[in-house]
Amino acid sequence: MMIITQKITSLAYEIHDGMFRKDEELTPSQRGLAVRRMPSLLEYLSYNCNFMGILAGPLCSYKDYITFIEGRSYHMTQSGENGKEEIQYERTEPSPNVAVIHKLLVCGLSLLFHLTISKMLPVEYNIDEHFQATASWPTKVIYLYVSLLAARPKYYFAWTLADAINNAAGFGFRGYDKNGAAHWDLISNLRIKQIEMSTSFKMFLDNWNIQTALWLKRVCYERASLSPTTQTFFLSAIWHGVYPGYYLTFLTGVLMTLAARAVRNNFRHYFIEPPQLKFLYDVITWIATQIAISYTVVPFVILSVKPSLMFYSSWYYSLHFAAILVLLLLPVKKKQKGKSIHENVQLSRSKKFDERENSLGQNSFFTTNNVCNQNQEIASRHSSLKQ
């Protein structure tokens, strides 16, 4: 139900953007994903209920799915000699076997870790009365981090298995790199290394449940006129369900995200050089991020109100107060209005795609996919730079 909810709402917005809004009203990412033709009933049901993603997803855009169904995802795009023309030529259909085997190995290790280590480090022990009364603060901090670290492999298992299923069916091919190597991470839902080595709240969220984060960004964050961060976290809580722990986690997440953004914007530029100073900054921010993430998601795991508040009380709501203090003391930089160079380049590429799509008709879905993927990568880099 959660995945189908994402697909229905995503497609609804993409059709609305493509058929009922003017191009100049769209952001570059909305323009790239806009659907210009109403899907048939078969295409609609196939997108929502295909066997590859009916159980665990992950979410994919309608254009990516249709490109795969049309068999037009195995192309490579090169820039022409003038740097502007886009030359497309077909490549041999790549084999997903290596990617699937690698992901199944990750699934096996994650499941093994979950069935062994995770059982020995329950998150609920953080609110055990004896533990709270006898453990020192360093012990509490370390156990909080380790217990939440041990809780993550079950998500790694489910999402990686879902990705492997799609890859085994031939879906998920993102393209070739400059060396001609195939990448099968078009709909990957997580990047484990980046998650565990995150040095900021944003870096963690960008690599955790990736497709859901993109969905929240497309249907809420980019469209919200007032407090988009708060609205996005609230929508995420509603989408997850009715357990109070979800709402406690996402309300806390709003504070942590805004505070982390303020700290990063005000201090990070002082620690870029020399490399030794940047390394020290990365170590400190890694520790702070991992503690903040663990503190934030405890209610998400526990789910109930009383145990969640008991945990926060045992920490004296310290990180809540710290985040509020940061927001009160540090200046928050406003987002710049207007279009940057990245957006202008993206807009020109999107316009070129629209003209090409209109001239080629309904069979030009691969062109859509290539331009859309390029637009998404540029938009992602631009969003990271702004934040």
Coordinates of C-alpha atoms in Angstrom, one line a residue:
M1 CA 0.0 0.0 0.0
M2 CA 2.8 2.4 0.8
I3 CA 4.6 1.8 -2.5
I4 CA 1.4 2.0 -4.5
T5 CA 0.5 5.3 -2.7
Q6 CA 3.9 6.7 -3.8
K7 CA 3.3 5.5 -7.4
I8 CA -0.2 6.9 -7.7
T9 CA 0.7 10.3 -6.3
S10 CA 3.9 10.6 -8.3
L11 CA 2.2 9.8 -11.6
A12 CA -0.7 12.2 -10.8
Y13 CA 1.8 15.0 -10.3
E14 CA 3.8 14.1 -13.3
I15 CA 0.7 14.1 -15.5
H16 CA -0.5 17.3 -14.0
D17 CA 3.0 18.9 -14.7
G18 CA 3.1 17.6 -18.2
M19 CA -0.5 18.3 -19.4
F20 CA -2.0 21.0 -17.3
R21 CA 0.9 23.4 -16.4
K22 CA 3.0 25.7 -18.5
D23 CA 6.6 24.8 -19.0
E24 CA 7.8 28.1 -17.5
E25 CA 6.0 27.2 -14.3
L26 CA 7.9 24.0 -13.8
T27 CA 11.2 23.5 -12.0
P28 CA 13.9 21.7 -14.1
S29 CA 13.3 18.4 -12.2
Q30 CA 9.5 18.6 -12.8
R31 CA 10.0 19.4 -16.4
G32 CA 12.2 16.3 -16.8
L33 CA 9.7 14.0 -15.2
A34 CA 6.6 15.5 -16.7
V35 CA 4.3 13.0 -18.6
R36 CA 3.0 14.6 -21.8
R37 CA 0.5 11.8 -22.7
M38 CA -2.2 10.2 -20.6
P39 CA -1.1 6.6 -19.9
S40 CA -3.4 3.8 -21.1
L41 CA -5.2 1.6 -18.6
L42 CA -2.7 -1.2 -19.3
E43 CA 0.3 1.1 -18.8
Y44 CA -1.2 2.5 -15.6
L45 CA -1.9 -0.9 -14.0
S46 CA 1.5 -2.3 -15.2
Y47 CA 3.3 0.6 -13.6
N48 CA 1.5 0.2 -10.3
C49 CA 1.2 -3.5 -10.0
N50 CA 4.1 -5.1 -11.8
F51 CA 5.5 -8.2 -10.1
M52 CA 9.0 -6.7 -9.6
G53 CA 7.9 -4.0 -7.1
I54 CA 4.5 -5.0 -5.9
L55 CA 5.8 -6.2 -2.5
A56 CA 8.7 -3.9 -1.5
G57 CA 9.2 -1.5 -4.4
P58 CA 11.3 0.5 -4.6
L59 CA 9.6 3.4 -6.2
C60 CA 10.5 4.4 -9.7
S61 CA 9.4 7.2 -12.0
Y62 CA 6.8 6.4 -14.7
K63 CA 9.1 7.5 -17.4
D64 CA 11.9 5.2 -16.2
Y65 CA 9.5 2.3 -16.1
I66 CA 8.1 2.9 -19.5
T67 CA 11.6 3.3 -20.9
F68 CA 12.4 -0.2 -19.6
I69 CA 9.2 -1.7 -20.9
E70 CA 9.8 -0.2 -24.3
G71 CA 13.3 -1.7 -24.3
R72 CA 15.0 1.6 -24.9
S73 CA 17.2 1.8 -21.8
Y74 CA 20.3 0.3 -23.3
H75 CA 21.7 3.4 -25.0
M76 CA 24.7 5.6 -24.4
T77 CA 24.7 9.4 -24.8
Q78 CA 27.8 11.3 -25.9
S79 CA 28.4 15.0 -26.5
G80 CA 29.2 16.1 -30.0
E81 CA 32.4 17.9 -31.0
N82 CA 30.9 21.3 -30.3
G83 CA 30.0 20.1 -26.8
K84 CA 26.3 20.7 -27.4
E85 CA 24.9 18.0 -29.6
E86 CA 23.9 14.8 -28.0
I87 CA 24.7 11.7 -30.0
Q88 CA 22.9 8.5 -29.0
Y89 CA 24.0 5.1 -30.0
E90 CA 22.7 1.7 -28.8
R91 CA 24.9 -0.7 -26.8
T92 CA 24.6 -4.4 -26.3
E93 CA 22.1 -5.2 -23.5
P94 CA 24.2 -5.5 -20.4
S95 CA 24.0 -8.5 -18.1
P96 CA 22.7 -7.8 -14.5
N97 CA 24.3 -11.0 -13.2
V98 CA 27.3 -9.4 -11.4
A99 CA 25.1 -6.7 -9.9
V100 CA 22.5 -9.2 -8.7
I101 CA 25.0 -11.6 -7.2
H102 CA 26.7 -8.7 -5.4
K103 CA 23.4 -7.5 -3.9
L104 CA 22.4 -11.0 -2.9
L105 CA 25.6 -11.3 -1.0
V106 CA 24.9 -8.0 0.8
C107 CA 21.4 -9.4 1.6
G108 CA 22.9 -12.6 3.0
L109 CA 25.3 -10.7 5.2
S110 CA 22.7 -8.2 6.4
L111 CA 20.3 -11.0 7.3
L112 CA 23.0 -12.9 9.1
F113 CA 23.9 -9.8 11.1
H114 CA 20.3 -9.2 11.9
L115 CA 19.6 -12.7 13.1
T116 CA 22.7 -12.8 15.3
I117 CA 24.1 -9.4 16.5
S118 CA 20.9 -7.5 16.3
K119 CA 19.2 -9.9 18.8
M120 CA 22.0 -9.3 21.3
L121 CA 21.6 -5.4 21.2
P122 CA 17.9 -4.6 21.5
V123 CA 17.0 -0.9 21.1
E124 CA 14.5 -1.3 24.0
Y125 CA 17.5 -1.8 26.4
N126 CA 18.1 2.0 26.2
I127 CA 15.0 2.5 28.4
D128 CA 15.7 -0.3 30.8
E129 CA 15.5 1.1 34.3
H130 CA 18.5 -0.8 35.6
F131 CA 20.6 0.4 32.6
Q132 CA 19.5 4.0 33.0
A133 CA 20.3 3.9 36.8
T134 CA 23.7 2.3 36.6
A135 CA 25.2 3.1 33.2
S136 CA 27.6 6.1 32.8
W137 CA 26.9 8.7 30.1
P138 CA 29.7 7.4 27.8
T139 CA 28.1 3.9 28.1
K140 CA 24.7 5.2 27.3
V141 CA 25.9 7.1 24.2
I142 CA 27.9 4.1 22.9
Y143 CA 25.1 1.7 23.5
L144 CA 22.6 4.0 21.8
Y145 CA 24.8 4.2 18.7
V146 CA 25.6 0.5 18.6
S147 CA 22.0 -0.7 19.2
L148 CA 20.7 1.5 16.3
L149 CA 23.6 0.4 14.2
A150 CA 22.5 -3.2 14.8
A151 CA 18.8 -2.3 13.9
R152 CA 19.7 -1.1 10.4
P153 CA 20.6 -4.4 8.7
K154 CA 17.0 -5.6 8.4
Y155 CA 16.3 -2.5 6.2
Y156 CA 19.5 -3.2 4.2
F157 CA 18.3 -6.7 3.6
A158 CA 14.8 -5.8 2.4
W159 CA 15.7 -2.9 0.2
T160 CA 18.8 -4.6 -1.3
L161 CA 16.7 -7.7 -2.1
A162 CA 14.0 -5.6 -3.7
D163 CA 16.6 -3.9 -5.8
A164 CA 18.2 -7.2 -6.8
I165 CA 14.8 -8.6 -7.9
N166 CA 14.3 -5.6 -10.2
N167 CA 17.8 -5.9 -11.6
A168 CA 17.3 -9.7 -12.2
A169 CA 14.2 -8.8 -14.4
G170 CA 16.4 -6.3 -16.3
F171 CA 15.1 -3.1 -14.6
G172 CA 17.4 -0.6 -12.8
F173 CA 20.0 0.0 -15.5
R174 CA 21.1 3.6 -15.2
G175 CA 23.6 3.8 -18.0
Y176 CA 27.3 3.5 -18.7
D177 CA 30.1 5.5 -17.3
K178 CA 32.9 7.1 -19.4
N179 CA 34.7 3.7 -19.3
G180 CA 31.7 1.8 -20.7
A181 CA 30.9 0.1 -17.4
A182 CA 27.3 -0.6 -16.7
H183 CA 25.6 0.8 -13.6
W184 CA 22.6 -0.9 -12.1
D185 CA 21.6 1.6 -9.4
L186 CA 18.8 3.5 -11.1
I187 CA 16.3 2.6 -8.4
S188 CA 18.6 1.6 -5.6
N189 CA 17.2 2.6 -2.2
L190 CA 20.3 3.0 -0.1
R191 CA 24.1 3.4 -0.1
I192 CA 25.4 1.6 2.9
K193 CA 28.9 3.0 3.0
Q194 CA 27.6 6.6 2.8
I195 CA 25.0 5.9 5.5
E196 CA 27.5 4.6 8.0
M197 CA 30.1 7.3 7.2
S198 CA 27.6 10.3 7.1
T199 CA 29.1 13.5 8.4
S200 CA 25.8 15.4 8.2
F201 CA 22.1 14.8 8.8
K202 CA 21.5 15.6 5.1
M203 CA 24.1 13.1 3.9
F204 CA 22.4 10.4 5.9
L205 CA 18.9 11.3 4.6
D206 CA 20.2 11.5 1.0
N207 CA 21.5 7.9 1.2
W208 CA 18.7 6.3 3.3
N209 CA 15.5 5.2 1.6
I210 CA 16.6 7.2 -1.5
Q211 CA 13.5 6.7 -3.6
T212 CA 11.1 7.7 -0.8
A213 CA 13.3 10.8 -0.2
L214 CA 13.0 11.7 -3.9
W215 CA 9.2 11.1 -3.8
L216 CA 8.9 13.4 -0.7
K217 CA 11.0 16.1 -2.5
R218 CA 8.9 15.9 -5.7
V219 CA 5.4 15.8 -4.3
C220 CA 5.9 18.0 -1.2
Y221 CA 9.2 19.8 -0.7
E222 CA 9.4 21.4 -4.2
R223 CA 5.7 22.4 -4.1
A224 CA 5.3 23.6 -0.5
S225 CA 5.1 27.4 -0.2
L226 CA 5.4 27.6 3.6
S227 CA 8.0 25.7 5.7
P228 CA 8.7 22.9 3.2
T229 CA 11.0 21.0 5.6
T230 CA 8.3 20.8 8.3
Q231 CA 5.6 19.8 5.8
T232 CA 7.8 17.1 4.2
F233 CA 8.6 15.5 7.5
F234 CA 4.9 15.6 8.5
L235 CA 3.9 14.0 5.2
S236 CA 6.6 11.3 5.8
A237 CA 5.1 10.5 9.2
I238 CA 1.5 10.2 7.8
W239 CA 2.8 8.0 5.0
H240 CA 4.5 5.7 7.4
G241 CA 1.4 5.1 9.5
V242 CA -0.4 6.0 12.7
Y243 CA 2.1 4.9 15.4
P244 CA 3.0 7.8 17.6
G245 CA 6.7 7.0 17.4
Y246 CA 6.7 8.0 13.8
Y247 CA 5.5 11.5 14.6
L248 CA 7.9 11.9 17.5
T249 CA 10.8 10.9 15.2
F250 CA 9.9 13.1 12.3
L251 CA 9.1 16.1 14.6
T252 CA 12.5 15.7 16.1
G253 CA 13.9 15.2 12.7
V254 CA 12.7 18.7 11.6
L255 CA 14.6 20.3 14.5
M256 CA 17.8 18.2 13.9
T257 CA 17.7 18.9 10.1
L258 CA 17.3 22.7 10.5
A259 CA 19.9 22.8 13.3
A260 CA 22.4 20.7 11.3
R261 CA 21.9 22.9 8.2
A262 CA 22.5 26.1 10.3
V263 CA 25.7 24.7 11.8
R264 CA 27.0 23.5 8.4
N265 CA 26.3 26.8 6.7
N266 CA 27.9 28.8 9.4
F267 CA 31.0 26.8 10.2
R268 CA 32.0 24.3 7.5
H269 CA 33.8 26.8 5.3
Y270 CA 36.3 27.5 8.1
F271 CA 37.4 23.9 8.0
I272 CA 38.0 23.2 4.3
E273 CA 41.8 23.7 4.5
P274 CA 44.3 22.4 5.4
P275 CA 43.4 18.6 5.0
Q276 CA 44.3 17.9 8.6
L277 CA 41.7 20.4 9.8
K278 CA 39.1 19.1 7.4
F279 CA 39.7 15.5 8.7
L280 CA 39.2 16.7 12.3
Y281 CA 36.0 18.4 11.3
D282 CA 34.8 15.3 9.5
V283 CA 35.5 13.1 12.6
I284 CA 33.7 15.5 14.9
T285 CA 30.7 15.9 12.6
W286 CA 30.6 12.1 12.0
I287 CA 30.3 11.5 15.8
A288 CA 27.7 14.2 16.2
T289 CA 25.7 13.0 13.2
Q290 CA 25.6 9.4 14.3
I291 CA 24.5 10.3 17.9
A292 CA 21.9 12.7 16.6
I293 CA 20.5 10.2 14.1
S294 CA 20.4 7.4 16.8
Y295 CA 18.7 9.8 19.3
T296 CA 16.1 10.9 16.7
V297 CA 15.0 7.4 15.5
V298 CA 14.6 5.6 18.8
P299 CA 10.8 6.3 18.8
F300 CA 10.6 5.1 15.2
V301 CA 11.8 1.7 16.4
I302 CA 10.0 1.6 19.7
L303 CA 6.7 3.1 18.2
S304 CA 4.8 3.7 21.5
V305 CA 4.5 7.1 23.2
K306 CA 5.4 6.3 26.8
P307 CA 8.7 4.3 26.1
S308 CA 9.7 7.0 23.6
L309 CA 9.2 9.8 26.1
M310 CA 10.9 7.8 28.8
F311 CA 14.0 7.6 26.5
Y312 CA 14.0 11.3 25.8
S313 CA 13.5 12.0 29.5
S314 CA 16.5 9.9 30.4
W315 CA 18.5 12.1 28.1
Y316 CA 16.8 15.2 29.6
Y317 CA 15.7 16.1 26.0
S318 CA 19.3 17.4 25.6
L319 CA 19.5 17.3 21.9
H320 CA 16.1 18.9 21.5
F321 CA 17.3 21.9 23.6
A322 CA 20.6 21.9 21.8
A323 CA 18.9 22.1 18.4
I324 CA 16.6 24.9 19.5
L325 CA 19.5 26.8 20.9
V326 CA 21.4 26.5 17.6
L327 CA 18.4 27.8 15.7
L328 CA 18.0 30.8 18.0
L329 CA 21.7 31.8 18.0
L330 CA 23.0 31.0 14.5
P331 CA 21.8 33.0 11.5
V332 CA 19.9 31.0 8.9
K333 CA 20.9 31.7 5.4
K334 CA 18.0 32.3 3.0
K335 CA 17.8 30.4 -0.2
Q336 CA 18.8 32.4 -3.2
K337 CA 16.1 33.1 -5.7
G338 CA 16.5 33.0 -9.4
K339 CA 18.0 30.4 -11.6
S340 CA 21.6 29.3 -11.4
I341 CA 23.9 28.3 -14.2
H342 CA 23.1 24.6 -13.4
E343 CA 19.4 25.3 -13.7
N344 CA 19.8 27.2 -17.0
V345 CA 21.8 24.4 -18.5
Q346 CA 19.2 21.9 -17.3
L347 CA 16.3 24.0 -18.7
S348 CA 17.9 24.2 -22.1
R349 CA 18.4 20.4 -22.1
S350 CA 14.8 19.9 -21.1
K351 CA 13.5 22.2 -23.8
K352 CA 15.7 20.3 -26.4
F353 CA 14.1 17.0 -25.1
D354 CA 10.5 18.4 -25.4
E355 CA 11.1 19.4 -29.0
R356 CA 12.6 16.1 -29.8
E357 CA 9.8 14.2 -28.1
N358 CA 7.1 16.1 -30.0
S359 CA 8.8 15.4 -33.3
L360 CA 9.4 11.7 -32.6
G361 CA 6.1 10.9 -31.0
Q362 CA 5.4 8.2 -28.4
N363 CA 8.4 6.0 -29.2
S364 CA 11.0 8.4 -27.9
F365 CA 10.9 7.2 -24.4
F366 CA 14.6 6.5 -24.1
T367 CA 15.4 10.1 -25.0
T368 CA 13.1 11.0 -22.1
N369 CA 15.0 8.7 -19.8
N370 CA 18.5 10.0 -20.7
V371 CA 17.6 13.7 -20.4
C372 CA 15.6 13.0 -17.2
N373 CA 18.5 11.2 -15.6
Q374 CA 20.9 14.0 -16.5
N375 CA 18.4 16.5 -15.2
Q376 CA 18.0 14.6 -11.9
E377 CA 21.8 14.4 -11.4
I378 CA 22.3 18.1 -12.1
A379 CA 19.3 19.0 -9.8
S380 CA 20.7 16.8 -7.1
R381 CA 24.2 18.5 -7.3
H382 CA 22.6 21.9 -7.3
S383 CA 20.4 21.1 -4.3
S384 CA 23.5 19.9 -2.4
L385 CA 25.4 23.1 -3.2
K386 CA 22.5 25.3 -2.1
Q387 CA 22.1 23.5 1.2

